[in-house]
Amino acid sequence: MHEIADVEQALRRAAPHQLVSVVEDALRKHCDALRVELRLADYSVRTLQLVGRAPGADPSVPIHDSPQGRAFGAQEPYAVEGPSSVLLHLPVTVRGDRLGVLTAELSPETDLRPLLPGLAQVCDALGHEILVAERDTDLYVLARRAKRLTLAAEMQWQLLPGRSCARPEFALAAHLEPAYAIFGDNYDWSVSDGRLSLTVTNGMGEGIEAALLTNLAINALRNARRAGLSLADQAALADQAVYAQYRGGAFVSVLLLSFDLATGEVEAVDAGSPRLWRLRGQSVESIGFEAQLPLGMFEDTVYVPERFTVRPGDRLLLGSDGVYAAVSPAGESYGDRALARAFRGTRLLPPTHVPQAMLRELTTHHGASSLEDDALVVCLDWNGAESSAAG
């Protein structure tokens, strides 16, 4: 693939709904591809859904038991040789956020090794253009749905920054369940000016009421952050916004964290129920803060930041009360002992796999087909500034 720049330009010029066709035309021309398809991970990250589903085409394949899922999970190309062709599955990822898998059917005589670097660039360009195209078409949003979202879940997913993010200093990932019917839990992150801002939110209530409450709180926090306010002032402004709307009748629990990418020093404001654990080596420790009032409970609440430090190699886990407070049939909360045991068991997994692994353990602990509350897990691996300098 020596014409990568041409492919990138063609993607930028293409109509939003024709990105896959542009890639297919390019691969037919330069690689003699027989067929190209794109599958995107669904909201639950259990299946890969076909974009532009053709009549009679299989709309999905499982992530955990398919060649496409192997490429998605390992984030590496995976080829399957057949009698008349080779299916090459390539991950499509943007800045650590795993979107899906591009599959190219090639002739069996194709030498894949010289093609892989160029195809990786094509997938990178395709991923970026998908994110841009989603402003103007529903095609890729619809492809992510294995079933219909509730209206509350639709509102919540529109708020989220993505499912994962990677930088030299850190890698993080998050997941929400039930993915198609969430209402109050939410997360947000932003990286700028040498800092990572990370927020975990748990809005009270259910359905549309919870989604509206969380939308107000998240946008108030973003507005304050983008105005350059301190972490404590961000919490205070959002507190005022929620109180002005609900007069104490509804409130939002939130944990605000701000990481200094150079030093690993973390500023925290704990305004409610989300909690934090740290895995350092083999040891799991709950990091507790002075409990402060949730946003909107009372008028003009003053918030006081606290500090701790992360070291290279640390793994942090943030969870909503739907996680640590879930009760087993024997009456034991997941956060008592089972959470630490499950978290310790994730130490060999990449952070993108941890939230779902924790939620699977939660379901086993809960012992029921569905959870009583929505559940949110965020995992952050801290590499530190040394990794950034080395890169």
CSV table of C-alpha atoms in Angstrom, one decimal, residues 21-274:
chain,number,residue,atom,x,y,z
A,21,SER,CA,-17.2,1.9,0.0
A,22,VAL,CA,-14.2,4.2,-0.3
A,23,VAL,CA,-12.0,1.7,1.6
A,24,GLU,CA,-13.4,-1.2,-0.5
A,25,ASP,CA,-12.6,0.5,-3.8
A,26,ALA,CA,-9.1,1.3,-2.6
A,27,LEU,CA,-8.4,-2.2,-1.4
A,28,ARG,CA,-9.8,-3.7,-4.6
A,29,LYS,CA,-7.5,-1.5,-6.6
A,30,HIS,CA,-4.3,-1.8,-4.6
A,31,CYS,CA,-4.7,-5.3,-2.9
A,32,ASP,CA,-7.0,-7.1,-5.3
A,33,ALA,CA,-9.5,-7.4,-2.5
A,34,LEU,CA,-12.5,-9.5,-3.3
A,35,ARG,CA,-14.7,-8.0,-0.6
A,36,VAL,CA,-14.5,-5.6,2.4
A,37,GLU,CA,-16.8,-5.2,5.4
A,38,LEU,CA,-16.8,-3.2,8.6
A,39,ARG,CA,-18.2,-4.3,11.9
A,40,LEU,CA,-18.6,-2.1,14.9
A,41,ALA,CA,-18.8,-3.2,18.6
A,42,ASP,CA,-22.2,-2.9,20.0
A,43,TYR,CA,-23.0,-1.0,23.2
A,44,SER,CA,-22.6,-4.0,25.4
A,45,VAL,CA,-19.3,-4.9,23.7
A,46,ARG,CA,-20.6,-8.5,23.2
A,47,THR,CA,-21.0,-8.5,19.4
A,48,LEU,CA,-19.6,-6.9,16.3
A,49,GLN,CA,-22.4,-5.4,14.1
A,50,LEU,CA,-22.2,-5.2,10.4
A,51,VAL,CA,-22.3,-1.6,9.0
A,52,GLY,CA,-24.8,-1.2,6.1
A,53,ARG,CA,-26.4,-4.5,6.7
A,54,ALA,CA,-27.1,-6.2,3.3
A,55,PRO,CA,-30.3,-8.2,2.9
A,56,GLY,CA,-29.7,-11.7,4.2
A,57,ALA,CA,-26.3,-10.8,5.7
A,58,ASP,CA,-25.5,-11.9,9.3
A,59,PRO,CA,-25.9,-8.7,11.3
A,60,SER,CA,-23.5,-9.7,14.1
A,61,VAL,CA,-20.8,-12.0,15.3
A,62,PRO,CA,-19.8,-12.6,18.9
A,63,ILE,CA,-16.7,-10.8,20.1
A,64,HIS,CA,-15.6,-13.6,22.4
A,65,ASP,CA,-15.9,-16.5,19.9
A,66,SER,CA,-15.1,-15.3,16.4
A,67,PRO,CA,-12.0,-14.5,14.2
A,68,GLN,CA,-13.2,-10.8,14.1
A,69,GLY,CA,-13.5,-10.8,17.9
A,70,ARG,CA,-9.9,-12.1,18.2
A,71,ALA,CA,-8.6,-9.2,16.1
A,72,PHE,CA,-10.8,-6.8,18.2
A,73,GLY,CA,-9.7,-8.2,21.6
A,74,ALA,CA,-6.0,-8.6,20.8
A,75,GLN,CA,-5.8,-5.3,18.8
A,76,GLU,CA,-3.8,-7.1,16.2
A,77,PRO,CA,-4.5,-8.3,12.6
A,78,TYR,CA,-5.8,-11.9,12.4
A,79,ALA,CA,-5.9,-13.9,9.1
A,80,VAL,CA,-8.0,-16.9,8.4
A,81,GLU,CA,-7.0,-19.0,5.4
A,82,GLY,CA,-9.7,-20.7,3.4
A,83,PRO,CA,-9.6,-22.9,0.3
A,84,SER,CA,-10.3,-20.0,-2.1
A,85,SER,CA,-9.4,-16.8,-0.2
A,86,VAL,CA,-7.9,-15.3,3.0
A,87,LEU,CA,-10.0,-13.3,5.4
A,88,LEU,CA,-7.9,-10.6,7.0
A,89,HIS,CA,-9.4,-9.0,10.1
A,90,LEU,CA,-8.0,-5.6,11.2
A,91,PRO,CA,-8.8,-3.7,14.3
A,92,VAL,CA,-10.2,-0.2,13.8
A,93,THR,CA,-9.2,1.9,16.8
A,94,VAL,CA,-8.9,5.7,17.5
A,95,ARG,CA,-6.6,6.9,20.3
A,96,GLY,CA,-7.2,3.7,22.3
A,97,ASP,CA,-10.9,3.6,21.7
A,98,ARG,CA,-11.8,0.3,20.1
A,99,LEU,CA,-14.4,0.9,17.4
A,100,GLY,CA,-14.6,-2.4,15.5
A,101,VAL,CA,-13.0,-4.6,12.8
A,102,LEU,CA,-12.4,-4.1,9.1
A,103,THR,CA,-12.4,-7.4,7.2
A,104,ALA,CA,-10.8,-7.8,3.7
A,105,GLU,CA,-11.2,-10.9,1.6
A,106,LEU,CA,-8.1,-11.5,-0.4
A,107,SER,CA,-6.8,-14.1,-2.8
A,108,PRO,CA,-4.9,-17.0,-1.2
A,109,GLU,CA,-1.7,-16.0,-3.0
A,110,THR,CA,-1.6,-12.6,-1.4
A,111,ASP,CA,1.6,-11.8,0.6
A,112,LEU,CA,0.1,-10.1,3.7
A,113,ARG,CA,3.4,-9.0,5.3
A,114,PRO,CA,4.1,-5.9,3.1
A,115,LEU,CA,0.5,-4.9,3.2
A,116,LEU,CA,-0.1,-4.8,7.0
A,117,PRO,CA,1.6,-1.4,7.8
A,118,GLY,CA,-0.4,0.3,5.1
A,119,LEU,CA,-3.7,-1.4,6.0
A,120,ALA,CA,-3.2,-0.3,9.6
A,121,GLN,CA,-2.9,3.3,8.5
A,122,VAL,CA,-6.1,2.9,6.4
A,123,CYS,CA,-7.9,1.5,9.5
A,124,ASP,CA,-6.6,4.4,11.5
A,125,ALA,CA,-7.8,6.9,9.0
A,126,LEU,CA,-11.2,5.1,8.7
A,127,GLY,CA,-11.7,5.3,12.4
A,128,HIS,CA,-11.1,9.0,12.6
A,129,GLU,CA,-13.4,9.6,9.7
A,130,ILE,CA,-16.2,7.5,11.3
A,131,LEU,CA,-16.1,9.8,14.4
A,132,VAL,CA,-16.4,12.9,12.2
A,133,ALA,CA,-19.1,11.3,10.0
A,134,GLU,CA,-21.3,10.5,13.0
A,135,ARG,CA,-22.1,14.2,13.2
A,136,ASP,CA,-23.9,13.9,9.9
A,137,THR,CA,-25.2,10.3,9.6
A,138,ASP,CA,-26.9,7.7,11.9
A,139,LEU,CA,-25.3,4.8,9.9
A,140,TYR,CA,-22.5,4.0,12.4
A,141,VAL,CA,-24.6,4.8,15.5
A,142,LEU,CA,-27.3,2.4,14.3
A,143,ALA,CA,-24.6,-0.3,13.5
A,144,ARG,CA,-23.7,-0.4,17.2
A,145,ARG,CA,-27.1,-1.4,18.3
A,146,ALA,CA,-27.9,-5.1,18.8
A,147,LYS,CA,-31.3,-4.0,20.0
A,148,ARG,CA,-33.2,-0.8,20.7
A,149,LEU,CA,-32.0,1.6,23.3
A,150,THR,CA,-34.3,3.0,25.9
A,151,LEU,CA,-34.6,6.8,25.6
A,152,ALA,CA,-32.8,7.3,28.9
A,153,ALA,CA,-29.9,5.1,27.6
A,154,GLU,CA,-29.9,7.1,24.3
A,155,MET,CA,-29.4,10.3,26.3
A,156,GLN,CA,-26.6,8.8,28.5
A,157,TRP,CA,-24.6,7.3,25.6
A,158,GLN,CA,-24.7,10.6,23.8
A,159,LEU,CA,-22.9,12.1,26.8
A,160,LEU,CA,-20.1,9.7,27.0
A,161,PRO,CA,-16.6,10.5,25.6
A,162,GLY,CA,-15.9,7.0,24.3
A,163,ARG,CA,-15.3,3.6,25.8
A,164,SER,CA,-11.5,3.8,26.2
A,165,CYS,CA,-8.6,6.2,25.8
A,166,ALA,CA,-4.8,5.7,25.7
A,167,ARG,CA,-1.9,8.1,26.0
A,168,PRO,CA,1.8,7.4,26.8
A,169,GLU,CA,1.1,8.3,30.5
A,170,PHE,CA,-2.0,6.3,31.0
A,171,ALA,CA,-4.6,4.0,29.5
A,172,LEU,CA,-8.3,3.9,30.7
A,173,ALA,CA,-11.5,2.1,29.8
A,174,ALA,CA,-15.1,2.1,31.1
A,175,HIS,CA,-18.2,0.1,30.7
A,176,LEU,CA,-21.9,0.5,31.8
A,177,GLU,CA,-24.5,-2.1,32.4
A,178,PRO,CA,-27.3,-2.7,31.4
A,179,ALA,CA,-25.9,-1.1,28.3
A,180,TYR,CA,-29.3,-0.7,26.6
A,181,ALA,CA,-31.2,0.5,29.6
A,182,ILE,CA,-28.8,2.6,31.7
A,183,PHE,CA,-30.2,5.8,33.3
A,184,GLY,CA,-28.2,7.4,36.1
A,185,ASP,CA,-24.6,6.3,36.0
A,186,ASN,CA,-22.1,8.1,33.8
A,187,TYR,CA,-18.4,8.9,33.3
A,188,ASP,CA,-16.5,11.6,31.6
A,189,TRP,CA,-12.8,12.4,30.8
A,190,SER,CA,-10.7,15.0,29.2
A,191,VAL,CA,-7.0,15.4,28.5
A,192,SER,CA,-5.5,18.8,28.1
A,193,ASP,CA,-2.6,21.1,29.3
A,194,GLY,CA,-0.8,18.3,31.1
A,195,ARG,CA,-3.8,17.0,33.0
A,196,LEU,CA,-6.3,14.2,32.9
A,197,SER,CA,-9.7,15.0,34.3
A,198,LEU,CA,-11.8,12.0,35.1
A,199,THR,CA,-15.4,12.0,36.6
A,200,VAL,CA,-17.7,9.2,37.7
A,201,THR,CA,-21.3,10.2,38.3
A,202,ASN,CA,-24.3,8.5,39.9
A,203,GLY,CA,-27.5,10.4,39.5
A,204,MET,CA,-30.5,9.5,41.7
A,205,GLY,CA,-33.8,8.2,40.3
A,206,GLU,CA,-34.7,6.1,37.3
A,207,GLY,CA,-35.5,6.4,33.6
A,208,ILE,CA,-35.8,9.8,32.0
A,209,GLU,CA,-35.6,11.7,35.3
A,210,ALA,CA,-32.2,10.2,36.1
A,211,ALA,CA,-30.9,10.8,32.6
A,212,LEU,CA,-32.0,14.5,32.7
A,213,LEU,CA,-30.5,15.0,36.1
A,214,THR,CA,-27.1,13.5,35.0
A,215,ASN,CA,-27.2,15.5,31.7
A,216,LEU,CA,-27.5,18.7,33.7
A,217,ALA,CA,-24.7,17.7,36.1
A,218,ILE,CA,-22.2,16.5,33.4
A,219,ASN,CA,-22.7,19.6,31.3
A,220,ALA,CA,-22.4,21.9,34.3
A,221,LEU,CA,-19.1,20.2,35.2
A,222,ARG,CA,-17.9,20.5,31.6
A,223,ASN,CA,-18.8,24.1,31.5
A,224,ALA,CA,-16.9,24.8,34.7
A,225,ARG,CA,-13.9,22.8,33.6
A,226,ARG,CA,-13.8,24.5,30.2
A,227,ALA,CA,-13.9,27.9,32.0
A,228,GLY,CA,-10.6,27.0,33.7
A,229,LEU,CA,-12.1,26.7,37.2
A,230,SER,CA,-10.4,24.6,39.9
A,231,LEU,CA,-11.7,21.2,40.7
A,232,ALA,CA,-13.4,22.4,43.9
A,233,ASP,CA,-15.0,25.3,42.0
A,234,GLN,CA,-16.2,22.9,39.2
A,235,ALA,CA,-18.0,20.9,41.9
A,236,ALA,CA,-19.5,24.1,43.4
A,237,LEU,CA,-20.7,25.4,40.1
A,238,ALA,CA,-22.4,22.1,39.2
A,239,ASP,CA,-23.8,21.9,42.7
A,240,GLN,CA,-25.4,25.3,42.2
A,241,ALA,CA,-26.8,24.3,38.8
A,242,VAL,CA,-28.4,21.2,40.1
A,243,TYR,CA,-29.8,22.9,43.2
A,244,ALA,CA,-31.2,25.8,41.1
A,245,GLN,CA,-33.2,23.3,39.0
A,246,TYR,CA,-34.3,20.8,41.7
A,247,ARG,CA,-34.1,22.8,45.0
A,248,GLY,CA,-32.7,19.8,46.8
A,249,GLY,CA,-35.4,17.4,45.5
A,250,ALA,CA,-32.8,15.5,43.4
A,251,PHE,CA,-29.0,15.3,43.6
A,252,VAL,CA,-26.0,13.7,41.9
A,253,SER,CA,-23.2,11.8,43.5
A,254,VAL,CA,-19.9,12.3,41.8
A,255,LEU,CA,-16.2,11.6,42.2
A,256,LEU,CA,-14.0,14.2,40.5
A,257,LEU,CA,-10.3,13.4,39.8
A,258,SER,CA,-7.6,15.5,38.2
A,259,PHE,CA,-4.3,13.9,37.4
A,260,ASP,CA,-1.0,15.8,36.8
A,261,LEU,CA,0.5,13.8,33.9
A,262,ALA,CA,4.0,14.9,34.8
A,263,THR,CA,4.0,14.0,38.5
A,264,GLY,CA,1.2,11.6,39.1
A,265,GLU,CA,-0.3,13.8,41.8
A,266,VAL,CA,-4.1,13.5,41.9
A,267,GLU,CA,-6.6,16.1,43.2
A,268,ALA,CA,-9.9,14.6,44.2
A,269,VAL,CA,-13.3,15.8,45.3
A,270,ASP,CA,-15.6,13.1,46.7
A,271,ALA,CA,-19.2,14.3,46.5
A,272,GLY,CA,-21.2,11.2,47.0
A,273,SER,CA,-21.2,7.5,46.3
A,274,PRO,CA,-18.7,6.5,43.5
